Short mmCIF file of C-alpha atoms and ligand atoms in Angstrom, two decimals:
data_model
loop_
_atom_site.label_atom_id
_atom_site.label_comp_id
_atom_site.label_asym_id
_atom_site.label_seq_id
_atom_site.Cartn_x
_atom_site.Cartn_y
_atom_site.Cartn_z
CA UNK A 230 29.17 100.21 -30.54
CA UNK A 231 28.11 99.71 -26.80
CA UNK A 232 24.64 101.28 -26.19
CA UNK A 233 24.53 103.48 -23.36
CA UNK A 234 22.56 106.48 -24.46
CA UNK A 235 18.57 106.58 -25.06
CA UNK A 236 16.34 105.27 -25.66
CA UNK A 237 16.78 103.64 -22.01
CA UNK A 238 14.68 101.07 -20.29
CA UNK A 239 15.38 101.78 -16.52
CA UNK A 240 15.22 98.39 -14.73
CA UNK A 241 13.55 98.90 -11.08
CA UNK A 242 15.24 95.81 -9.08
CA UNK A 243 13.71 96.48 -5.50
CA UNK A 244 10.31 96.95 -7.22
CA UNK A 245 10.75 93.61 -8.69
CA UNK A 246 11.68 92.22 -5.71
CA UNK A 247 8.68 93.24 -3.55
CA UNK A 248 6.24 92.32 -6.49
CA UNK A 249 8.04 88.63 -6.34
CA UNK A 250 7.38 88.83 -2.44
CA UNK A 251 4.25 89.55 -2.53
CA UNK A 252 3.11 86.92 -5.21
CA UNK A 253 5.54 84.29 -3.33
CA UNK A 254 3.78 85.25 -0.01
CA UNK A 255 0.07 85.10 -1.47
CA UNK A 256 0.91 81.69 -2.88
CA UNK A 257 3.04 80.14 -0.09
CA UNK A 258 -0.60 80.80 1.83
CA UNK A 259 -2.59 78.78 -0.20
CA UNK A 260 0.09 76.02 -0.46
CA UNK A 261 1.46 76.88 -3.78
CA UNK A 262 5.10 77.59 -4.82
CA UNK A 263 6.09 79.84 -7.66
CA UNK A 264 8.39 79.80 -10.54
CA UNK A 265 10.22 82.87 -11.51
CA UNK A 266 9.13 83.31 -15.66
CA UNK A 267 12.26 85.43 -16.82
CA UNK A 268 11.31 85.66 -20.32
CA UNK A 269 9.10 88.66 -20.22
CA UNK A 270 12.81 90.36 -19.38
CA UNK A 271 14.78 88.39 -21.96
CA UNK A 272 16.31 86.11 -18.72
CA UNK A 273 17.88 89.17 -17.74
CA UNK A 274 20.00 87.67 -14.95
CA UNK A 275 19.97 90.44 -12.10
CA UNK A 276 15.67 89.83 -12.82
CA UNK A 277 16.17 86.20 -12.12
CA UNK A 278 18.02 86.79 -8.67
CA UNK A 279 15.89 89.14 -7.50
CA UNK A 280 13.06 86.40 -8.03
CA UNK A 281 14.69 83.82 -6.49
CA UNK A 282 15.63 86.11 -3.13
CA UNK A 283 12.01 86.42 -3.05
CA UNK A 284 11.40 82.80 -3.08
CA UNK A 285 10.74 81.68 -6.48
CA UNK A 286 11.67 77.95 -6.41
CA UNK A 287 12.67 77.70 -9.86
CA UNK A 288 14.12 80.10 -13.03
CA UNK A 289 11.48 79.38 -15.77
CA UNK A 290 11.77 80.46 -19.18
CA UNK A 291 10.46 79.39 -23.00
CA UNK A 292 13.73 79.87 -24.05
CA UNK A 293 16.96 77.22 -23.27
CA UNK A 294 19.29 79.91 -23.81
CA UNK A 295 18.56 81.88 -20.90
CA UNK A 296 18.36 79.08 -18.83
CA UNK A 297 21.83 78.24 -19.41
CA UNK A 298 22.58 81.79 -18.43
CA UNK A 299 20.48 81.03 -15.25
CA UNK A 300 22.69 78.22 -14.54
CA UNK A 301 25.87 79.69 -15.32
CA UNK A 302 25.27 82.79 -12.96
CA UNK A 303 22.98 81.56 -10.42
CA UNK A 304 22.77 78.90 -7.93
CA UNK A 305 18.79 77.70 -8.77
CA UNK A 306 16.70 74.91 -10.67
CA UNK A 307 15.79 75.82 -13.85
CA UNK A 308 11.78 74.84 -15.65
CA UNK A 309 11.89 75.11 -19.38
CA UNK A 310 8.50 76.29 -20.42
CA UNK A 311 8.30 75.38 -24.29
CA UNK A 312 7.67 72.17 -25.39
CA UNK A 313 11.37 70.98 -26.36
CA UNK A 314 12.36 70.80 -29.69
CA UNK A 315 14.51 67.45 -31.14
CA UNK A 316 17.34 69.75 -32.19
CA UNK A 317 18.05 71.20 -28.77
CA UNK A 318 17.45 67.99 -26.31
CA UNK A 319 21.25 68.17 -25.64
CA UNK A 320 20.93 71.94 -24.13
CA UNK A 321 17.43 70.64 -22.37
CA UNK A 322 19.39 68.45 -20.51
CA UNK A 323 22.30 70.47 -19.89
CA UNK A 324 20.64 73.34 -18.89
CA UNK A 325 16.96 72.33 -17.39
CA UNK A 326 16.35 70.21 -14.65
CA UNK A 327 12.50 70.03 -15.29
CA UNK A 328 10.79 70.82 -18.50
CA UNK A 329 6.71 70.71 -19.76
CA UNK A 330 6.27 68.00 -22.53
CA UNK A 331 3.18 66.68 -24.21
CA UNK A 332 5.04 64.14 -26.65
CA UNK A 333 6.38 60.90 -25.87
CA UNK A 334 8.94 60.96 -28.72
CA UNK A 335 10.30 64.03 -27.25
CA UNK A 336 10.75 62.65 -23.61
CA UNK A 337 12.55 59.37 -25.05
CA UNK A 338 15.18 61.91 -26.84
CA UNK A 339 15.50 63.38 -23.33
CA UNK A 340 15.73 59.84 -21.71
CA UNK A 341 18.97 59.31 -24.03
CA UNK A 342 20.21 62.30 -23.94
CA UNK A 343 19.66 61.94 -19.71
CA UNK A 344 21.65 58.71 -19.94
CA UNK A 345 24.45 60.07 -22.01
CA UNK A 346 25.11 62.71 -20.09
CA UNK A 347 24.78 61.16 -16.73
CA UNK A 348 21.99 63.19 -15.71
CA UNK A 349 18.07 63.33 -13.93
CA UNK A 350 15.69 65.24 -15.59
CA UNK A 351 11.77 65.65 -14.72
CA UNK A 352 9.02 66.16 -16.97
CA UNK A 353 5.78 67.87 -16.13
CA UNK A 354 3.01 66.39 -18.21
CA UNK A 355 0.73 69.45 -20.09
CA UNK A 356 -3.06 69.06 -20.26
CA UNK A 357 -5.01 70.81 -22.46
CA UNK A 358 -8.13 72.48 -20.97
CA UNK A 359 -9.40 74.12 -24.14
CA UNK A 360 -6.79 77.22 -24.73
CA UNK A 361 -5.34 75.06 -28.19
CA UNK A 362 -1.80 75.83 -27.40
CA UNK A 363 0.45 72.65 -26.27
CA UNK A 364 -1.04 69.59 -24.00
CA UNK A 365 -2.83 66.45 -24.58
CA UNK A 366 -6.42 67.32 -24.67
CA UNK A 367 -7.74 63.87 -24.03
CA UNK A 368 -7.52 63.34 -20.34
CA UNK A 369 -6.82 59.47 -21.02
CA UNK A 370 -3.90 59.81 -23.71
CA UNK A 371 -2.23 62.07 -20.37
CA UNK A 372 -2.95 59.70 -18.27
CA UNK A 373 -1.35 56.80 -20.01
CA UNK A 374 1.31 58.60 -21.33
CA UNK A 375 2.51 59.70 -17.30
CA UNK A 376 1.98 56.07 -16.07
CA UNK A 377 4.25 54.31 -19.05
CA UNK A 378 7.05 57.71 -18.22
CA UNK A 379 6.84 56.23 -14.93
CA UNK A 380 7.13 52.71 -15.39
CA UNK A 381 9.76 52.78 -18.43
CA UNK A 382 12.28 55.28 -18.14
CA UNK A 383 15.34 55.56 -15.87
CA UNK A 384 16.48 58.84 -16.00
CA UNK A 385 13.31 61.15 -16.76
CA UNK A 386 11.16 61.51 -13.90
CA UNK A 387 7.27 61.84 -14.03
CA UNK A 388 7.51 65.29 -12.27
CA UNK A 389 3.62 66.41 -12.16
CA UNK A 390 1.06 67.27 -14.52
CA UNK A 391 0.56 71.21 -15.58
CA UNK A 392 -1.67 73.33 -18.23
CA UNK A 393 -1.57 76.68 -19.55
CA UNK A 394 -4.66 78.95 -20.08
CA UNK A 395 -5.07 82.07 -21.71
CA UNK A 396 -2.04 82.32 -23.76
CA UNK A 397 -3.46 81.52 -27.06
CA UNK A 398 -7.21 80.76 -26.59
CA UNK A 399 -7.71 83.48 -24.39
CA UNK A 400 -9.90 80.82 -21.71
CA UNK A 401 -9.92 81.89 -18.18
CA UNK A 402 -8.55 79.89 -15.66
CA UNK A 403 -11.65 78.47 -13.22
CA UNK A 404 -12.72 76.21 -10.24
CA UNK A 405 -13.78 73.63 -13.05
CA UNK A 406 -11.15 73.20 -15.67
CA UNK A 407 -8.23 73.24 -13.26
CA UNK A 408 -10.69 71.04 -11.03
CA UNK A 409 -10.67 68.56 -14.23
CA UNK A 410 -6.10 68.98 -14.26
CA UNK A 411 -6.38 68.15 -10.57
CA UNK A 412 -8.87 65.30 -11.12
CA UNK A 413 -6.07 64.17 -13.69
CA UNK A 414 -3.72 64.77 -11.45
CA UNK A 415 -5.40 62.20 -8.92
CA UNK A 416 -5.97 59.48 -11.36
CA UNK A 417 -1.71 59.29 -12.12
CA UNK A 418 -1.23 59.31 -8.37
CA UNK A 419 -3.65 56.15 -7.85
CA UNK A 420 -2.07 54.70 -11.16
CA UNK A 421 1.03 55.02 -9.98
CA UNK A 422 1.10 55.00 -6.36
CA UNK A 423 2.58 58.17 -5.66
CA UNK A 424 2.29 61.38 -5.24
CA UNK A 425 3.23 63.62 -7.97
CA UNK A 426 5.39 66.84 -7.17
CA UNK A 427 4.04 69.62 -8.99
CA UNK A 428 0.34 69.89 -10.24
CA UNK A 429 1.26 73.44 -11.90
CA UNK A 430 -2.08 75.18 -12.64
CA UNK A 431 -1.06 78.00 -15.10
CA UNK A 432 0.44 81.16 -14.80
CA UNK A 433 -0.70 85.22 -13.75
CA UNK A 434 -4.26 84.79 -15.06
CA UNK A 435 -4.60 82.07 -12.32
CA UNK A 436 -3.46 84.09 -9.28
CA UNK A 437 -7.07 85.72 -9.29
CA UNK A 438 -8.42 81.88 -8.22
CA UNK A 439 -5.58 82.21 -5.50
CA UNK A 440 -6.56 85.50 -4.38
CA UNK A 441 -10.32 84.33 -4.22
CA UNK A 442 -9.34 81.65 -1.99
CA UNK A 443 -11.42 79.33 -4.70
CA UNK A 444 -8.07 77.75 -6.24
CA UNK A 445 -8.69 73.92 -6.31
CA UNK A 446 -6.36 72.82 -3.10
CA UNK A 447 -4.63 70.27 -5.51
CA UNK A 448 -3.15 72.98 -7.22
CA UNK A 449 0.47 73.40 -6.09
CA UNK A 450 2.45 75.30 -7.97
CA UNK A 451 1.79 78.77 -10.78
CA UNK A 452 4.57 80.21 -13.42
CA UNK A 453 4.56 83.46 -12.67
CA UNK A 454 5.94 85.72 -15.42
CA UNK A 455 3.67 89.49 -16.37
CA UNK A 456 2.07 89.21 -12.62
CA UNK A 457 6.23 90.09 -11.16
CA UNK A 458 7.62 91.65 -14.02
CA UNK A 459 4.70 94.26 -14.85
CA UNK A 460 2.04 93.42 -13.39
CA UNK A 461 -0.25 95.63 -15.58
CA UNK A 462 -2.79 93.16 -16.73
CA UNK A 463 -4.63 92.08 -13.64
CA UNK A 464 -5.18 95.55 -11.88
CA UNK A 465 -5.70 97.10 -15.94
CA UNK A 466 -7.70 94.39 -17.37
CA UNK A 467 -8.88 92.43 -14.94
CA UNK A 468 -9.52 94.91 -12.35
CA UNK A 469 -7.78 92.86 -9.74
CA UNK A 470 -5.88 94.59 -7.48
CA UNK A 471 -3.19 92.65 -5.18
CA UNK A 472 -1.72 94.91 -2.18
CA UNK A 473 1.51 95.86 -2.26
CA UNK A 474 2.27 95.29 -5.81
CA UNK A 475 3.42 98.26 -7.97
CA UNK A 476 3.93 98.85 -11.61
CA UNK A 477 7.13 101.08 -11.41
CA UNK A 478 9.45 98.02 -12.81
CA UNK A 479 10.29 98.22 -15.96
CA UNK A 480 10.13 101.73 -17.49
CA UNK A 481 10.82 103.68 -20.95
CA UNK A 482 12.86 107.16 -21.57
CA UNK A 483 12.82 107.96 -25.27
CA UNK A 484 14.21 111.45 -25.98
CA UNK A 485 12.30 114.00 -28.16
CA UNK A 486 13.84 114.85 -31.13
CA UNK A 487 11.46 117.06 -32.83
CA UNK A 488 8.31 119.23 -31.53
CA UNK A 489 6.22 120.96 -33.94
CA UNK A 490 2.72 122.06 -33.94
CA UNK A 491 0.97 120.15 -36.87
CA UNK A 492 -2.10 118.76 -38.46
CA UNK A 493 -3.27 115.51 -36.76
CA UNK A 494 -4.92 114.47 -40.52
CA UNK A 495 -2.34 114.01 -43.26
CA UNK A 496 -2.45 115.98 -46.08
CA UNK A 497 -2.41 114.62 -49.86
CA UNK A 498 -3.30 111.43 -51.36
CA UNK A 499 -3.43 108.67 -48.73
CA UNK A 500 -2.29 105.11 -49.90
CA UNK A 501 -0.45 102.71 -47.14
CA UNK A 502 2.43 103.27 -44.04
CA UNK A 503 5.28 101.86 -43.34
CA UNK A 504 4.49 98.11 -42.70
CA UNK A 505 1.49 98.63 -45.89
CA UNK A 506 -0.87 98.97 -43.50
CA UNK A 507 -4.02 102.01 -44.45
CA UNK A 508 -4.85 103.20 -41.01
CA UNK A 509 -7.74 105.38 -40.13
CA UNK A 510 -6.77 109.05 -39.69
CA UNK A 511 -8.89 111.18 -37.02
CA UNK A 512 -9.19 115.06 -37.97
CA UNK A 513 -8.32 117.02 -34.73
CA UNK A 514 -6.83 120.28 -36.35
CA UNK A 515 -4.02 121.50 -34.73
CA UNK A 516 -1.95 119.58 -32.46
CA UNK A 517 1.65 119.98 -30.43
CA UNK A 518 3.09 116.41 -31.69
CA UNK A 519 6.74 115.57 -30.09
CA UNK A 520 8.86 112.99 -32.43
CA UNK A 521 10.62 110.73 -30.03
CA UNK A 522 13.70 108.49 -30.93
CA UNK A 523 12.38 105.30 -30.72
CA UNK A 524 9.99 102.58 -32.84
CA UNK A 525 8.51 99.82 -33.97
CA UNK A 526 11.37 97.69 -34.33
CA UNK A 527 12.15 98.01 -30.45
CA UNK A 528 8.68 97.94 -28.95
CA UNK A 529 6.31 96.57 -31.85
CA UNK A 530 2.81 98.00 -30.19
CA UNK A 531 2.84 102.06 -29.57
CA UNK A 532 -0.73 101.48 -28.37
CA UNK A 533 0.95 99.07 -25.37
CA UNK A 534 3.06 101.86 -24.29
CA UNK A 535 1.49 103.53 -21.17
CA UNK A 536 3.09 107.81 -20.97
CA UNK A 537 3.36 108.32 -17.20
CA UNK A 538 2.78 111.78 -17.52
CA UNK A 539 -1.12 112.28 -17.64
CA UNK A 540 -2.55 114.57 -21.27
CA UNK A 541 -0.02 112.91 -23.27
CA UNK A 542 -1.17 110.41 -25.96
CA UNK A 543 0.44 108.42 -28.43
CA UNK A 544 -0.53 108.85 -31.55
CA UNK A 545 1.69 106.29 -33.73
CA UNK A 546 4.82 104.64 -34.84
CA UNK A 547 6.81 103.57 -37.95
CA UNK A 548 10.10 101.45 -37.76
CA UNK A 549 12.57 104.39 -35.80
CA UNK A 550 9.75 107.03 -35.02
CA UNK A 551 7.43 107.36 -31.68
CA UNK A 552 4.69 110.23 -32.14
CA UNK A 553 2.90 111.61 -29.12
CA UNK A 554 0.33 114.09 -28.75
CA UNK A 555 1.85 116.19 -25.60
CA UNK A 556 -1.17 119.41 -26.19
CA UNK A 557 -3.14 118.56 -23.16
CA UNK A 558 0.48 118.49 -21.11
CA UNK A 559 0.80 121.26 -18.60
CA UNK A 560 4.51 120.68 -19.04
CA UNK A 561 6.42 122.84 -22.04
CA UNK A 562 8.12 120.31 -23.63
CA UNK A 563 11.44 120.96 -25.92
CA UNK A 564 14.08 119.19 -27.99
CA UNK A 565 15.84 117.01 -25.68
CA UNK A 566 13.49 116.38 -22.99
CA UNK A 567 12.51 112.92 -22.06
CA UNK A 568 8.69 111.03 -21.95
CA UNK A 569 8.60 107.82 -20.07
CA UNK A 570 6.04 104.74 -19.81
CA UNK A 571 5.32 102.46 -18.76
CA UNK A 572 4.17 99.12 -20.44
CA UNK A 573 1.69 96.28 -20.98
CA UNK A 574 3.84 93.02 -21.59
CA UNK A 575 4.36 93.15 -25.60
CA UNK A 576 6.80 96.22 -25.18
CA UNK A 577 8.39 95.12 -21.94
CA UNK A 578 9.11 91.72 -23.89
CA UNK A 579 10.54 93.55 -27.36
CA UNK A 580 12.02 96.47 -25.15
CA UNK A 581 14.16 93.65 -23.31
CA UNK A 582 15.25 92.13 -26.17
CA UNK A 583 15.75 95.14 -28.49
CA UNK A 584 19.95 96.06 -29.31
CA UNK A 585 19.22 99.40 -29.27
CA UNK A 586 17.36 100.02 -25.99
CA UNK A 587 19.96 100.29 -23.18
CA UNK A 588 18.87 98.43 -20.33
CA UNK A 589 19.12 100.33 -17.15
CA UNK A 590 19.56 98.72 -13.74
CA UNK A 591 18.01 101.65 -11.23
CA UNK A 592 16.86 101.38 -7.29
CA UNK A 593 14.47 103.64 -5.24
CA UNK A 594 16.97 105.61 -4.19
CA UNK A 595 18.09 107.54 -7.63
CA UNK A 596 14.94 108.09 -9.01
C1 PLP B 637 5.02 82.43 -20.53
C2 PLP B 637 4.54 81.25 -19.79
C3 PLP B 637 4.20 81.38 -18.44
C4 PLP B 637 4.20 82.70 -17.70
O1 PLP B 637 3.12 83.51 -18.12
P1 PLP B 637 2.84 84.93 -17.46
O2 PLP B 637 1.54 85.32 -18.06
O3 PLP B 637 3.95 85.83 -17.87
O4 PLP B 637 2.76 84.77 -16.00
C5 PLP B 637 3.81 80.23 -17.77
N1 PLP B 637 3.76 79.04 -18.40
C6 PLP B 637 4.07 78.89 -19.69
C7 PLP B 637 3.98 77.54 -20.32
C8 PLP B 637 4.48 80.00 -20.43
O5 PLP B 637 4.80 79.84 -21.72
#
């Protein structure tokens, strides 16, 4: 069955667009260039495109799959984000012109897989500055393992050097630990007597370094995935505001299908929920809840989802179920009506990929 109906994640291209501009625009300034991160939108292809009128240089994405759709649609070099795995080198190659790698073994397979197919493929060497996710954290092992890329293989080209911060360690980006990948970054380029094409310091949580103007000038080139897509995290929890950047991009309508004045405390015996969780139960007598058609299995976190409309709060989730709290609305709500929000990245990423959400293309115009 082809989904069409709600729930319905409307898909604001032009907003897109002008949030890719403006990033592009702030980065071109300080001599950096930008690659499009599609998988925040599950590669969605009309996403991509946008990016790339905007200016992104490459399609970037953790996943090879939608960088073959990239390719097959669109006319742009593609950057696959995750380290590679051994079982899908054939696909790297096929489908990614650069990719980030932090083991040699790995960029050998690509080598051979390069020379089989006939094809060039760069690497971009990953540091790691202290966030524990992938990268060589000894600065020397990096350095050594760029210089013997360069001298030994024919097909895989020493590309750059890159890290990512904040994914998994939470660390901030800063002057000093992407002063120490640029420092890196200079040591290859004496070693090998080049310069290096990318020195890719990180992804949205380093555009506030680019905005400060304190970005190490080395630094030429920033994934940009959330920062486009949503851009909820640096104005929400960073309190960064960029100009001209909105949030009205990607943006849930779930349809109400009950609306009932209850207790907010449950009543009987408590013992777990639906994932056998025992959550804590606040006591706020009477309340107008609305059940909306929509859950867990299509946006994971209800306490990611952002209601536009302001008095509205939601109070929970199982698998197929949204609750919100709509007493404070001024609005009457009814059976049938509609509550939108908008979205911190978990829910824009599991909304994207979700069967049962049908993804909405919409412009300025018709809303
Ligand atoms: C996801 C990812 C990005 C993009 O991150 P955003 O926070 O969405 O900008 C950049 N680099 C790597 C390696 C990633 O995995």
């Amino acid at each position: 069955m082809e989904k069409n109906g709600y729930p319905i994640l409307d898909i604001n291209l032009e907003n897109i667009y002008m949030n890719a501009e403006t990033i592009v625009q702030l980065c071109e300034n300080n001599g950096i260039t930008v690659s499009g991160v599609i998988k925040g939108a599950a590669g969605n292809i009309k996403v991509a495109e946008q990016m790339l009128k905007a200016g992104c240089r490459q399609i970037a994405s953790s996943r090879v799959e939608q960088l073959a759709e990239a390719k097959k649609h669109l006319h742009c070099e593609t950057l696959l984000l995750r380290l590679p795995m051994e079982s899908e080198i054939v696909e790297v190659v096929k489908y990614a012109d650069i990719s980030l790698n932090s083991e040699l073994d790995t960029v050998w397979l690509i080598e051979k897989a390069c020379e089989e197919q006939g094809r060039k493929h760069k690497v971009i060497i990953m540091i790691d500055l202290g966030d524990l996710r992938e990268g060589y954290i000894d600065p020397e092992e990096a350095i050594e393992a760029a210089v013997f890329i360069e001298q030994n293989m024919k097909h895989v080209e020493l590309a750059g050097v890159g890290t990512n911060l904040g994914c998994y360690g939470s660390v901030k980006p800063t002057v000093q630990n992407l002063g120490l990948l640029t420092e890196i970054a200079e040591e290859i380029e004496k070693r090998i007597n080049r310069k290096l094409e990318f020195i890719s310091g990180g992804a949205t949580t380093t555009l506030p370094l680019v905005l400060s103007g304190t970005i190490p000038k080395k630094i030429n080139n920033l994934r940009i995935g959330e920062g486009i897509l949503n851009n909820m995290d640096l104005p929400l929890l960073w309190n960064i505001n960029i100009p001209g950047m909105n949030q009205d991009t990607f943006i849930l309508k779930a349809q109400i299908i009950e609306i009932k004045n209850k207790p907010s405390h449950p009543i009987g015996e408590l013992f777990v929920d639906a994932f056998g969780n025992k959550p804590h139960y606040e006591d706020y007598g009477i309340r107008k809840r609305a059940l909306l058609a929509i859950g867990a299995q299509d946006f994971v976190m209800h306490d990611k989802l952002v209601p536009l409309e302001s008095g509205i709060n939601v109070v929970g989730s199982s698998s197929d179920h949204l609750i919100v709290d709509v007493t404070e609305c001024e609005r009457e709500y009814r059976v049938g009506d509609l509550i939108s929000f908008k979205m911190f990245y978990a829910p824009m990423l599991f909304l994207n990929s979700s069967i049962y959400v049908t993804k909405r293309l919409v412009s300025n115009e018709i809303i």
